[in-house]
Short mmCIF file of C-alpha atoms in Angstrom, two decimals:
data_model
loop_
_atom_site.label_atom_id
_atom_site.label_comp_id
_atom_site.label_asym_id
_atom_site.label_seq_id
_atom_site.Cartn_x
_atom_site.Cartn_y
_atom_site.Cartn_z
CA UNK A 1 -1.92 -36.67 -2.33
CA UNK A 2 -0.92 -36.25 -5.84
CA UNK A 3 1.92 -33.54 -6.44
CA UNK A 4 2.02 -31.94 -9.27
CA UNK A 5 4.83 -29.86 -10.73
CA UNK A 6 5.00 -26.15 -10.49
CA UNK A 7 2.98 -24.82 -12.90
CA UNK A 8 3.22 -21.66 -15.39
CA UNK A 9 1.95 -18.68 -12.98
CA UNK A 10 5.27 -20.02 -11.31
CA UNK A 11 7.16 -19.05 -13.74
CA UNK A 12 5.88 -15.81 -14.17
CA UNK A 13 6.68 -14.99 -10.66
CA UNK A 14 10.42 -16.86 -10.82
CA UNK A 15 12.55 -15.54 -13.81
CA UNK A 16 12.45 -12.42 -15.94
CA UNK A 17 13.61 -14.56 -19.05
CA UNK A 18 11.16 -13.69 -22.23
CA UNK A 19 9.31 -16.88 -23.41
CA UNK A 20 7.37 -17.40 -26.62
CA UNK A 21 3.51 -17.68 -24.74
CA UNK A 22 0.39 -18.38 -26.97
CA UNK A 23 -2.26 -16.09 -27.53
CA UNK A 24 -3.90 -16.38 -24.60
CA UNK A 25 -1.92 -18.01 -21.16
CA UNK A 26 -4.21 -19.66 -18.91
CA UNK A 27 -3.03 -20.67 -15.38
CA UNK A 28 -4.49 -23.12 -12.80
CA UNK A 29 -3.97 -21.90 -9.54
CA UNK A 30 -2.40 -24.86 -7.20
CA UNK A 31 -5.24 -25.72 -4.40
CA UNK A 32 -5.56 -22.68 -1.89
CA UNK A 33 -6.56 -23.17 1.45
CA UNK A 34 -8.89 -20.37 1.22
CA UNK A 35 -12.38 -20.55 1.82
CA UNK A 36 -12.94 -20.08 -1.85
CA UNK A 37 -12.36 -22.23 -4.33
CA UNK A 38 -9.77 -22.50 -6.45
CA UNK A 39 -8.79 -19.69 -9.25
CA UNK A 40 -8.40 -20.24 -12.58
CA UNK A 41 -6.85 -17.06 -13.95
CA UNK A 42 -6.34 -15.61 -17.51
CA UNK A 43 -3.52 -13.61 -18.44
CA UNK A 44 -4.01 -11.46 -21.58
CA UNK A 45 -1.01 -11.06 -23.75
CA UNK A 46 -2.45 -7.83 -26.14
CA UNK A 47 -0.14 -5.15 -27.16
CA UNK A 48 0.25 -2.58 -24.94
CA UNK A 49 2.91 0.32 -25.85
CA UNK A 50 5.73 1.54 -23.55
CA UNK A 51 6.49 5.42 -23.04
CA UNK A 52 9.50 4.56 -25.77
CA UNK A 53 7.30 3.66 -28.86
CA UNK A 54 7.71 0.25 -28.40
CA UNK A 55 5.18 -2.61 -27.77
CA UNK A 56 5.31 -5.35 -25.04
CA UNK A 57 2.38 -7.62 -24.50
CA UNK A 58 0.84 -7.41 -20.88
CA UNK A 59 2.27 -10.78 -20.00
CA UNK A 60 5.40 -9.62 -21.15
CA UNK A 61 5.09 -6.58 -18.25
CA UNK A 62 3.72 -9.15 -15.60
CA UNK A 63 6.65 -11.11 -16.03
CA UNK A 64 9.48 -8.45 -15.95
CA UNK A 65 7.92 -6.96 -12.97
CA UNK A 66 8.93 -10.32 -11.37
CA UNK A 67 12.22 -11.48 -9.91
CA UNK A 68 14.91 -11.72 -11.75
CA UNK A 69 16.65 -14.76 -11.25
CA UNK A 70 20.58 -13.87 -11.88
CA UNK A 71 20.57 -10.74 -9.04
CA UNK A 72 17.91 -12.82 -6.93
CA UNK A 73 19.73 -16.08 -6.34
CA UNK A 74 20.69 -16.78 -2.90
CA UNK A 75 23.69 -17.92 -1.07
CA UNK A 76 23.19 -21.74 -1.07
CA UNK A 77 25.75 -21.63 1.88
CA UNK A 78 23.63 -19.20 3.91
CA UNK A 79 20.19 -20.95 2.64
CA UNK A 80 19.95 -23.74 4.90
CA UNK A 81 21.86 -24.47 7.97
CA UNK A 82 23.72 -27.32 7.02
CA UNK A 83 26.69 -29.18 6.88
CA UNK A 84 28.65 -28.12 4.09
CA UNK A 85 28.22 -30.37 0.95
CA UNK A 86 25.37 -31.92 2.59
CA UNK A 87 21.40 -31.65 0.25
CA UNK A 88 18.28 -31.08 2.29
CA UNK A 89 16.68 -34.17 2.61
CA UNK A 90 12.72 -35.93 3.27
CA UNK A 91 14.64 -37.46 6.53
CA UNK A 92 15.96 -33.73 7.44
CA UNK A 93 12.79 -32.28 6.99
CA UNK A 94 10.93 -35.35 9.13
CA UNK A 95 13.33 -34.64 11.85
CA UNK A 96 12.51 -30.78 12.09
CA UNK A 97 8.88 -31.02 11.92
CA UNK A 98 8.58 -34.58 14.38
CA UNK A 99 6.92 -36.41 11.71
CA UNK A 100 8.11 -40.13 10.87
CA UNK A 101 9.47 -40.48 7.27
CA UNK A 102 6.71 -42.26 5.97
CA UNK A 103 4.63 -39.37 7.21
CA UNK A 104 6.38 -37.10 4.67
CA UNK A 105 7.48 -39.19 2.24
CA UNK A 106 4.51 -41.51 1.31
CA UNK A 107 1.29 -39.95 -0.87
CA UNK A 108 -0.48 -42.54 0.68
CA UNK A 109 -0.24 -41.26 4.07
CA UNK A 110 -1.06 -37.47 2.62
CA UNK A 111 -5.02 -37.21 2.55
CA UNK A 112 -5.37 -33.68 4.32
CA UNK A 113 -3.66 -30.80 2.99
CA UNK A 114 -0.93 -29.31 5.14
CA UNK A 115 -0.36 -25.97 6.44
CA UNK A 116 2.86 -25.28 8.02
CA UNK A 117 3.63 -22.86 10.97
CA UNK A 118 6.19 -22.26 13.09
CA UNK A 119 5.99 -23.48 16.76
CA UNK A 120 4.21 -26.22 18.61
CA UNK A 121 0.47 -26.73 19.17
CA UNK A 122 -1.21 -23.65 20.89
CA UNK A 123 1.18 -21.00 19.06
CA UNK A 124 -0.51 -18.01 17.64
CA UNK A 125 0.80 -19.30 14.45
CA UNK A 126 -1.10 -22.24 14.89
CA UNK A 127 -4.89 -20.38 15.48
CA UNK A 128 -3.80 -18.04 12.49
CA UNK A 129 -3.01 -21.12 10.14
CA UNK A 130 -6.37 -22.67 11.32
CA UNK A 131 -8.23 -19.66 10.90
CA UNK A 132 -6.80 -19.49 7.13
CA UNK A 133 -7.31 -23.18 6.17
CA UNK A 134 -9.75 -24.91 8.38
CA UNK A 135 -9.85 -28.26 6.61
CA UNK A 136 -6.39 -28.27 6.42
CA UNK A 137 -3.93 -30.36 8.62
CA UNK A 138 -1.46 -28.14 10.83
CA UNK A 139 2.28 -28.66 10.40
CA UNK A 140 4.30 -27.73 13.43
CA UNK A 141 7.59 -26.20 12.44
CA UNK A 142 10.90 -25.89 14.70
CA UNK A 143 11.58 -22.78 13.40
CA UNK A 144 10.62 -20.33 10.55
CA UNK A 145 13.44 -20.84 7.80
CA UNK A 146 11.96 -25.18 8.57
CA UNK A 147 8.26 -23.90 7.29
CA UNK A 148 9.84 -22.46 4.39
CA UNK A 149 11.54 -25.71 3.71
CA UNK A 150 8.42 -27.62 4.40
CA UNK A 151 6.27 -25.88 2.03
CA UNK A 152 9.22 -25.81 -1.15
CA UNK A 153 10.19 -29.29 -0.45
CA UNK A 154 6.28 -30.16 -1.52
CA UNK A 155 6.04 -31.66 2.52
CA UNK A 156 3.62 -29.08 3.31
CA UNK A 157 0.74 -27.20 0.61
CA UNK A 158 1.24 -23.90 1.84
CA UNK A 159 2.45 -21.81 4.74
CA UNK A 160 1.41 -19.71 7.20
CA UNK A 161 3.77 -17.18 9.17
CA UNK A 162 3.98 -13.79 10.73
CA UNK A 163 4.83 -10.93 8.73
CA UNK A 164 3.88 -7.68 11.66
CA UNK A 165 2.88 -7.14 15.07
CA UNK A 166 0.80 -4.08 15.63
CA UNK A 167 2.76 -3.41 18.73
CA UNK A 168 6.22 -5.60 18.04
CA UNK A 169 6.65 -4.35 14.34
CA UNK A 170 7.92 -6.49 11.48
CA UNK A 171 9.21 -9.66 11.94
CA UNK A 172 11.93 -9.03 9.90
CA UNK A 173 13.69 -13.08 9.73
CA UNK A 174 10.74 -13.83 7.75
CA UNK A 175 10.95 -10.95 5.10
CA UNK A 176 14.48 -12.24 4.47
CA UNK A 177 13.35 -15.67 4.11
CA UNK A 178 11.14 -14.11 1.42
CA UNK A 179 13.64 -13.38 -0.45
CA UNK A 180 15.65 -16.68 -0.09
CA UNK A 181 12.87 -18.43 -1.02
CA UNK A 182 10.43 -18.28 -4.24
CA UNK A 183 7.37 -18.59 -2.90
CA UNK A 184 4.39 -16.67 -3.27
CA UNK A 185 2.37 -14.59 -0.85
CA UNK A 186 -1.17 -15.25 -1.68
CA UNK A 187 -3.35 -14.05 1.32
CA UNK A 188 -2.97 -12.56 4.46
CA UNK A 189 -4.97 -13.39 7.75
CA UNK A 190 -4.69 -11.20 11.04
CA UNK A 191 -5.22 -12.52 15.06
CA UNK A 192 -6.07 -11.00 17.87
CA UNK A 193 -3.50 -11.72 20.47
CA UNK A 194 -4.66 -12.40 23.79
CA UNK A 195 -2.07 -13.26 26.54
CA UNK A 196 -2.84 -15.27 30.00
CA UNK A 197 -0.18 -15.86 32.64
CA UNK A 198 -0.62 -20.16 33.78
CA UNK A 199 1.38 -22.60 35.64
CA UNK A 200 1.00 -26.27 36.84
CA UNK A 201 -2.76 -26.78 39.18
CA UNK A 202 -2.37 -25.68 42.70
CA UNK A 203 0.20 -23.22 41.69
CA UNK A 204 -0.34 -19.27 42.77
CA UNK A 205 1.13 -16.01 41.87
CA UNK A 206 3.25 -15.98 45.40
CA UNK A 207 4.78 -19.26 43.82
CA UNK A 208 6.35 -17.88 40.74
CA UNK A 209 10.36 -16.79 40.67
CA UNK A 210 10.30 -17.59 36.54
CA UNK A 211 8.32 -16.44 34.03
CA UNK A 212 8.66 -17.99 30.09
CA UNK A 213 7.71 -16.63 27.17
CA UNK A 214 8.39 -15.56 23.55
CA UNK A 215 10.73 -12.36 23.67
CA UNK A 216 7.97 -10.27 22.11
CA UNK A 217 5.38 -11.98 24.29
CA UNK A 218 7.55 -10.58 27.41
CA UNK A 219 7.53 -7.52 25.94
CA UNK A 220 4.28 -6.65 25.57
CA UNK A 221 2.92 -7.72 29.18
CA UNK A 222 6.24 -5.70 30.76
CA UNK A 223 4.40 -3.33 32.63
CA UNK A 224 1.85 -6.35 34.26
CA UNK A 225 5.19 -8.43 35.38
CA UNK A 226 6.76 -5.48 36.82
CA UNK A 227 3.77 -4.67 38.74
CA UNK A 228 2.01 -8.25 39.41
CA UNK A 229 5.29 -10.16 39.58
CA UNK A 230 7.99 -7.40 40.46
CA UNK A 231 10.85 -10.62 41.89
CA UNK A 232 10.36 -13.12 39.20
CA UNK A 233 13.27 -13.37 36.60
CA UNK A 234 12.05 -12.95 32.71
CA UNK A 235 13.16 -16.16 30.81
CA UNK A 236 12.94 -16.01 26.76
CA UNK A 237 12.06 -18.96 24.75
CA UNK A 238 11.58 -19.59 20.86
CA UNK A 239 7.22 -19.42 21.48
CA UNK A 240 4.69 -18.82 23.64
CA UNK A 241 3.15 -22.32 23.51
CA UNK A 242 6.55 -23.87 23.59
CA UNK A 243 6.74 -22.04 27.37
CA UNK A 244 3.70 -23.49 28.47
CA UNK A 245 4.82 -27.50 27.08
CA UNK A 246 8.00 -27.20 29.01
CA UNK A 247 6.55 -26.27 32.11
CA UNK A 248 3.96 -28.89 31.67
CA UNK A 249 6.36 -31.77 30.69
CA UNK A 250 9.20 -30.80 33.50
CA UNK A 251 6.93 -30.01 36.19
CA UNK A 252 8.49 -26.89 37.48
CA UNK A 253 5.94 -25.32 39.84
CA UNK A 254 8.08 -22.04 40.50
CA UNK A 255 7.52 -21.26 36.38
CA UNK A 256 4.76 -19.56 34.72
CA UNK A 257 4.36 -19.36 31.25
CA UNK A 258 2.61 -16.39 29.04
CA UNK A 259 1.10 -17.81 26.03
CA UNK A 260 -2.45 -17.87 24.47
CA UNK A 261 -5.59 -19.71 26.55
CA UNK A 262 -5.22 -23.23 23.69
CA UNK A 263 -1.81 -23.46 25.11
CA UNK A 264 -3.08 -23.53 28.59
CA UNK A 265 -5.95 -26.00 27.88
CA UNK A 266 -3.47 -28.43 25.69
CA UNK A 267 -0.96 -28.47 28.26
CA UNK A 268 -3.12 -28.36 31.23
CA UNK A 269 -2.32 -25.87 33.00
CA UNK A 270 -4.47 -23.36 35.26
CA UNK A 271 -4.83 -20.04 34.09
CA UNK A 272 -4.17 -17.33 36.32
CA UNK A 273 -4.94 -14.12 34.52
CA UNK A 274 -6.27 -13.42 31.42
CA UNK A 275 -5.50 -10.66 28.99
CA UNK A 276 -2.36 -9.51 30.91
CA UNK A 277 -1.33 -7.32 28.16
CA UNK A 278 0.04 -4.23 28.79
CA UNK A 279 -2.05 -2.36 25.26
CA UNK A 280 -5.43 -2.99 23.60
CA UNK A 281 -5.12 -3.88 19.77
CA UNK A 282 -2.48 -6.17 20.15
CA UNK A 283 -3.14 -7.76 16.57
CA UNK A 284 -0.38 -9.98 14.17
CA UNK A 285 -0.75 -10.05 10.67
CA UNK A 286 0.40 -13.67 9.27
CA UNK A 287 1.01 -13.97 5.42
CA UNK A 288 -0.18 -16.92 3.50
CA UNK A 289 2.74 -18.56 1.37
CA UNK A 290 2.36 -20.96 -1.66
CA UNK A 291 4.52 -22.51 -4.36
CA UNK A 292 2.49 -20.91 -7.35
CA UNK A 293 1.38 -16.83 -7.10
CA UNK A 294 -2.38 -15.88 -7.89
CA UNK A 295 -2.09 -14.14 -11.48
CA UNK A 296 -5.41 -12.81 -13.03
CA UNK A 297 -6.30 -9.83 -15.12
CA UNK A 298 -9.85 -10.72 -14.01
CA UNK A 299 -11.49 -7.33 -12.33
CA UNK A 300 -11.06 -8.25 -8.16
CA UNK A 301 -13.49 -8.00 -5.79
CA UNK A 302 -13.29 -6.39 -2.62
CA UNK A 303 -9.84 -4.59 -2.57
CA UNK A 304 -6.27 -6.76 -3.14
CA UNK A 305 -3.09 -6.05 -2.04
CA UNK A 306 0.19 -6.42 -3.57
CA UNK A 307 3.81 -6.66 -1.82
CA UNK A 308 7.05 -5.90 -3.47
CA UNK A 309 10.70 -5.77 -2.95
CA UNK A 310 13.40 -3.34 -5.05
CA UNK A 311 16.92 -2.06 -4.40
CA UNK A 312 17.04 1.53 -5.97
CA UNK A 313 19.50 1.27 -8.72
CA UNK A 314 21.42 4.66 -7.96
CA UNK A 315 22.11 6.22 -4.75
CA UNK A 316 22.37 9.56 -3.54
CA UNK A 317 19.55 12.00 -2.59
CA UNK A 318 16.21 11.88 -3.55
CA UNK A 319 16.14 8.49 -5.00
CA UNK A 320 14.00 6.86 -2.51
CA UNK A 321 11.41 9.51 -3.29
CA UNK A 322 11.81 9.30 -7.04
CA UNK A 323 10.97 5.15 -6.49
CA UNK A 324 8.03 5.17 -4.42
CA UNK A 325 6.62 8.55 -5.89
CA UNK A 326 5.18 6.36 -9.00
CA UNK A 327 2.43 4.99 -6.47
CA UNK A 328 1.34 8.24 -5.07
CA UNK A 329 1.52 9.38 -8.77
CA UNK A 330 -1.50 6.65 -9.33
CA UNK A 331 -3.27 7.33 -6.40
CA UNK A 332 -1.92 3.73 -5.16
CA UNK A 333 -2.61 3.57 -1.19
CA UNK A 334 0.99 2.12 0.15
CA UNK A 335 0.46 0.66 3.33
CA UNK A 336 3.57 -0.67 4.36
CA UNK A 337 7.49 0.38 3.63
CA UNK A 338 10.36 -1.79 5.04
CA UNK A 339 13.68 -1.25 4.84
CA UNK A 340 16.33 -4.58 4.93
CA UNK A 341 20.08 -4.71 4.48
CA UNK A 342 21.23 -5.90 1.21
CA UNK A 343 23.27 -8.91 2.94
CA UNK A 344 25.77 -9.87 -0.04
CA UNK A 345 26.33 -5.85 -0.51
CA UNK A 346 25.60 -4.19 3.10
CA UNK A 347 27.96 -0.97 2.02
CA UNK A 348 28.25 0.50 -0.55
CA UNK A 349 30.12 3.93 -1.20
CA UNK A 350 28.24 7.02 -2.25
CA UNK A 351 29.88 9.16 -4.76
CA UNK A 352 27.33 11.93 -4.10
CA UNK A 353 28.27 12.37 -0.57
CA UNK A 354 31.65 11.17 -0.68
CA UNK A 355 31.31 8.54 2.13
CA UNK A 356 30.31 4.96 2.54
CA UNK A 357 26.61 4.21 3.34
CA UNK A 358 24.19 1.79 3.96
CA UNK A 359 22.80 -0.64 1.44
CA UNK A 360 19.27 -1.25 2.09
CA UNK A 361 16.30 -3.45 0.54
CA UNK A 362 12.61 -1.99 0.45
CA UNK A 363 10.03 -4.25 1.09
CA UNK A 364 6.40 -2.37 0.40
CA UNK A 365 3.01 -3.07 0.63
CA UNK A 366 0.23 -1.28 -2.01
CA UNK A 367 -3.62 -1.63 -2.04
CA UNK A 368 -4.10 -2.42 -5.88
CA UNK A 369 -4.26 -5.72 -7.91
CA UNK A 370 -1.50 -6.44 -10.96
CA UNK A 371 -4.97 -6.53 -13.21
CA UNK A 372 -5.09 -3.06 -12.85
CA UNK A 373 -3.32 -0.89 -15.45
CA UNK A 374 -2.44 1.68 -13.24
CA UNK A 375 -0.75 -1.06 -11.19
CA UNK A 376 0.80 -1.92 -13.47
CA UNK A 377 2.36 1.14 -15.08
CA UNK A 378 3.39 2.08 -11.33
CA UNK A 379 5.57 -1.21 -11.43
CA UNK A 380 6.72 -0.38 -15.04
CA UNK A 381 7.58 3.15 -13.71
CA UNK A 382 9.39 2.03 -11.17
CA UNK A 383 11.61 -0.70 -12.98
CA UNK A 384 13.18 2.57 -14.45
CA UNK A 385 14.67 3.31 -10.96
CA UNK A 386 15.40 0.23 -9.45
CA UNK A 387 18.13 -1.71 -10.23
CA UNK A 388 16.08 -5.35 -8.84
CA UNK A 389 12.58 -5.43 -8.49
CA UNK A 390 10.21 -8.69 -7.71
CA UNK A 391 6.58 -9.29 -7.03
CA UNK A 392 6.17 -11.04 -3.74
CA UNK A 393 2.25 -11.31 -4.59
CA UNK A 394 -0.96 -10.05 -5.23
CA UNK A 395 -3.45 -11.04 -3.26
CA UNK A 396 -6.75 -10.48 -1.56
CA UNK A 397 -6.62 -8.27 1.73
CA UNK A 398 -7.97 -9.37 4.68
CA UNK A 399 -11.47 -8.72 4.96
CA UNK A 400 -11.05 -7.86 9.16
CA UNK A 401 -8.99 -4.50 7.71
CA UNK A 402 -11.43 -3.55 4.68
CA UNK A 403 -13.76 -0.73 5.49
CA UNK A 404 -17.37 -1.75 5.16
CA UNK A 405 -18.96 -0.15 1.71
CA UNK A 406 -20.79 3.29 2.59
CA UNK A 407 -24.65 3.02 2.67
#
């Protein structure tokens, strides 16, 4: 595989410095994994005036809505758990993902492209990064903070990892490793989670004293363990797949896992029960990650979403509702708000109420495309407020949560 260097809708989304751009900016998107082919986007740079008097062009107010490198810059001590002094390396990477060096390290050996995820074969992860790039060649990833690495160390094309559970909430390591990272959210892709209790063949319910799973996985089929298996002890793992392998490779016939029914039929193991868990709808939303963002001023089709992250520049009361009134201003649907310590500055001391507080990031999610002007004055708007503001991406919504069009 030929790898190419980042390319200029990069930079857009990595630095608020003002460049001298041509007339007209045209950017290649790297290749997506997407059913549709790849983008080729056009950003206009025409005047456009500011509430001031002044003019900016509108690649001018793509660009400072981005991230701006000198507050966004993060601990390289924190980054990557490493010795100190030591570089992430090719062999580093090989090690965490159980590929040989030559697997990662030779474009000869590259023919597919990759999409990471984090876990083992049979994962949840795994189906979602499948479902999102079906010619593409899954990467198994130790853990999360490893896909990230994968995908910026050019080892992987792009990423695929879980953003919300419908009945677990956020998964809230990965929208810090958002910010660590400068990579790009450019689609999202949602699975229906469907959890069986298996063990070894020959092995019954009366059998088990251990069941393994994921900490959310245990979670959400409580009420059937209580109930079905009231004696057997709850053991957490890092995945639901990864359950299932180590009951399969050690041969422990008191052990059960709960994982999906691929995990079952990869590891053989018997299935039990299927769809032990304890609520219907039991849906995650994965995010897809690449090294360059989708920019285009094109009009979208079908409805896009974009996600953001800002720290309010003042505190005291009211300012949270001064910073995300500018969508509702618009008529901007905002379907997601998350709130995130600021980890270099956790507290801060409020001079309105006298007292130390909290210092909190807001990740949010709108239904509107940077194309659109009123998207674009919301994220203008907002810049007034916010003392750090960056575009995670725009991107197209999943289709599975888009209301059909009315007859």
């Amino acid at each position: 595989m030929l790898l190419q260097g980042p390319q200029l809708a990069h930079s857009l989304f990595s630095t608020g410095n003002k460049q001298q751009q041509p007339a007209t900016a045209r950017v290649t998107s790297a290749r997506r994994c997407h059913s549709r082919p790849a983008q080729i986007a056009v950003v206009d740079t025409a005047q456009v005036a500011n509430s001031d008097g002044t003019k900016s062009s509108k690649l001018d107010v793509l660009a400072k809505s981005q991230l701006d490198s000198t507050r966004a810059e993060p601990d390289m001590n924190s980054r990557v758990q490493l010795p100190r002094n030591k570089v992430l390396t090719t062999t580093m990477i090989a090690h965490a993902t159980n590929k040989d060096v030559s697997q990662v390290s030779s474009p000869h050996t590259v023919s597919l492209q990759r999409v990471a995820y984090q876990g083992v074969p049979g994962a949840y992860s795994e189906s979602a990064a499948r479902k999102a790039c079906p010619d593409a060649e899954p990467l198994p990833c130790e853990q999360f903070e490893v896909a990230f690495q994968a995908l910026s160390q050019w080892v992987a094309d792009t990423a695929v990892l879980p953003i919300e559970n419908s009945l677990g909430g956020s998964i809230h390591t990965v929208y810090d490793l958002l910010l660590r990272y400068r990579l790009h959210i450019v689609g999202e892709v949602s699975v229906e989670v469907n959890h069986c209790l298996m063990a070894l063949p020959g092995v019954t319910k009366s059998d088990i004293t251990r069941v393994q799973s994921h900490p959310q996985a245990l979670a959400q089929v409580d009420n059937y363990l209580r109930n079905s298996l009231p004696s057997a002890t709850k053991e957490a793992v890092d995945d639901t797949a990864g359950a299932a392998q180590s009951i399969a490779q050690h041969g422990w016939r008191n052990a059960a896992a709960v994982a999906s029914r691929r995990a079952a039929e990869l590891y053989g193991l018997d299935i039990l029960e299927d769809g032990i868990q304890d609520m219907e709808n039991n849906i995650t939303r994965f995010i897809l990650l690449s090294r360059d963002p989708l920019v285009t001023t094109q009009p979208a089709t079908g409805l896009w979403k974009t996600s953001i992250v800002f720290e309010p520049r003042e505190s005291g009361p009211g300012q949270l509702f001064k910073a995300i009134s500018v969508f509702a201003l618009r008529d901007l649907d905002m379907t997601k708000i998350e709130s995130r310590p600021v980890r270099d500055n956790p507290i801060v001391s409020s001079e309105a109420a006298q007292a130390k507080r909290y210092n909190y990031l807001f990740y949010i999610d709108f239904v509107g495309n940077l194309a659109d002007q009123k998207c674009q004055n919301a994220l203008r708007h907002l810049q007034e407020t916010a003392g750090f503001m960056r575009v995670l991406g725009s991107y197209p919504m999943d289709k599975e949560f888009q209301r059909p069009p009315e007859v």
